[in-house]
Amino acid sequence: MTRRFLLFVSLLTMSITGPAIAETNPQKGPSPESKSEASPTPPPSTDYDIRWGVKIPMRDKIELNATLYLPKTPDGSEPKTPVIFTLTPYISDSYHLRAAYFASHGYVFALVDVRGRGNSGGEFEPFAQEPHDGHDVVEWLAQQPFCDGKVAMWGGSYAGFDQWATAKELPPHLATIVPAAAAHPPLDYPSLDNVGEMYDMQWFTFTSGKAGQANLFGDSKFWRTKFLDAYKKHIAFKTLDSFVGNPSVNFQRILKHPTADAYYDAMVPTVDQFKNLTVPILTITGQYDGDELGAMTFYRDHIANASSETRAKHFLIIGPWDHAGTRTPTDEAAGVKFGKDAVVDLNDLHREWYDWTLKNGKKPAFLKNQVAYYLIAAGNIGTNGEWKYADNYANLIANPKTFYFDSKNGDANGVFHTGILTEIKPATGADKFVYDPLDTRRGEEVEGLEPNDKTAGLDQKLPLGIGNDGLVYHTEALQKETPLVGCPSVTLWVSIDTPDVDLEADLYEIQPDGTSIALWSDIRRLRYRESLREAKPMKPGEIVKCDFNPGLFVGRKLMKGSRLRLVVTAVNSIFWQKNYCSGGVVADETAKDARTALVKVYHDAEHASSVDLPLR
């Protein structure tokens, strides 16, 4: 499977046996925190007190509901400490053990339901209300007798996004943020680069009404069945909410904003707000995190606009983890093994960060430099990776090697009829494949209803199934163990005979024994090849450049004898909105609009399709 499919799997199969603390989709998306994710070692129950049903007034008189966790003092007096809070759509009880942990370590912790969820007033409009509500929560908490005037935030996914959304409003008493796996609308949720996600309705159902819908959200078989059924019946994407059985105002609202526009601009910091954001920041993400795109976009945008003094206060951790692992790390994800050193106590690291930035404590020992990244060991037999450090992220990912597409007589349609990736620029050539929107074999036979999700990161069903519907390229075998450290990217020179098509590129390590490791993936809607804000339909036969450069980080040692495999195909999945290639409004399209696309990928002197690989 592709890495992006692995990310969908991690959200679809997340165990919801306990409270869920959602965050954002598959290389995008909010998703809930399972029992294992939400359960740090519980502190003794006598170490904190709670204050239930506290109402926090917003500027428009709506009241948000909070549960306060307060450290116990020897004399029973009210503590006066920095306050940490989480603003969540997943119902505050989901984070009980997190709050108890920090309260038992000397911090007041406030669990706050976003408006329209839990016991908060108002209507829930995802992502839109957090900037002003977050600001107002900060300033209200700062005025309470238990607060020493410093307010911080904690959380991942949706609760990572709303830290940036709050911080952009520059509340005077916000002292630090620690955004993990932060979703970034609309880049990675509720669409991925303007390609709609079926997961939207799983998440909108999870956040429907006032209470949590954790068991329904976590029923992966139900959602796979629904998504496959919708895919086979070629329903219009705009009817997905009714098809699922949950007509959704929030789903219909996002359909009115299919591109990056002013609606989404208001949710995230502007250039000037990034410039003025000077608080200490610790950004956390993972190589298999469904919101790595969002987390890294926030990071890069802040670093690009901040002063050198402010940049020195922004630290970055890129673990090997999946989405849930950015809060509670594990030593593997979907069969891809990381090793024991990947398991970091992030609760303890957060506490040390807060002690340093809020209480003048010691700098966390883990933060040896500005950037910490995990280099996954060669092989996949449980060997241990290692943490590495860099003082500058841009320098860390600089100078990748360019490999050009080539093939013999245009034959690259499959792993056994493969093209090659070569450092020699070819003089002539082109390969082609066909995308038929009405062909449902890939959804039925590759993604299916009961795949082995525990090993999805090792699965090769997609590449092995490629025929005339995609292209496959391989490098030569590596002569020695080689680190791959940085951000792969792909440049396609392409033409089609339809107005539009959705394309994907997927990168794998193929080890000497044939084991496949999903490394990187990206998708693009060709009409948005130049801008996510404005469509530019294709002209038949026109050769255009399409870049796949999401800035997703890979840190892995490749085995001696391994080859890198690149798959280029059209997006044809039960998890993604289907593009029927008519050039119309994709959300409205059905089978009657379907046009089969002939896709040509060029590799000649003037149009040299290539992949940049950060081989060290």
Coordinates of N, CA and C in Angstrom, one line a residue, residues 15 224 232 310 314 493-494 505:
S15 N -8.6 2.2 17.5 CA -9.4 1.5 18.5 C -10.1 2.6 19.3
R224 N -15.7 1.3 5.9 CA -15.1 0.7 4.7 C -16.2 0.3 3.8
K232 N -18.6 2.1 -5.7 CA -19.1 1.2 -6.7 C -20.4 1.8 -7.4
T310 N 13.3 34.9 17.4 CA 12.1 34.0 17.5 C 12.3 32.6 17.0
H314 N 11.8 28.3 18.5 CA 10.9 27.3 17.8 C 11.7 26.0 17.6
W493 N 6.1 15.8 -16.3 CA 5.7 16.5 -17.5 C 4.6 15.6 -18.1
V494 N 3.4 16.1 -18.3 CA 2.3 15.3 -18.5 C 1.3 15.9 -19.5
A505 N 1.6 10.0 -6.8 CA 2.9 9.4 -6.9 C 3.2 8.8 -5.5

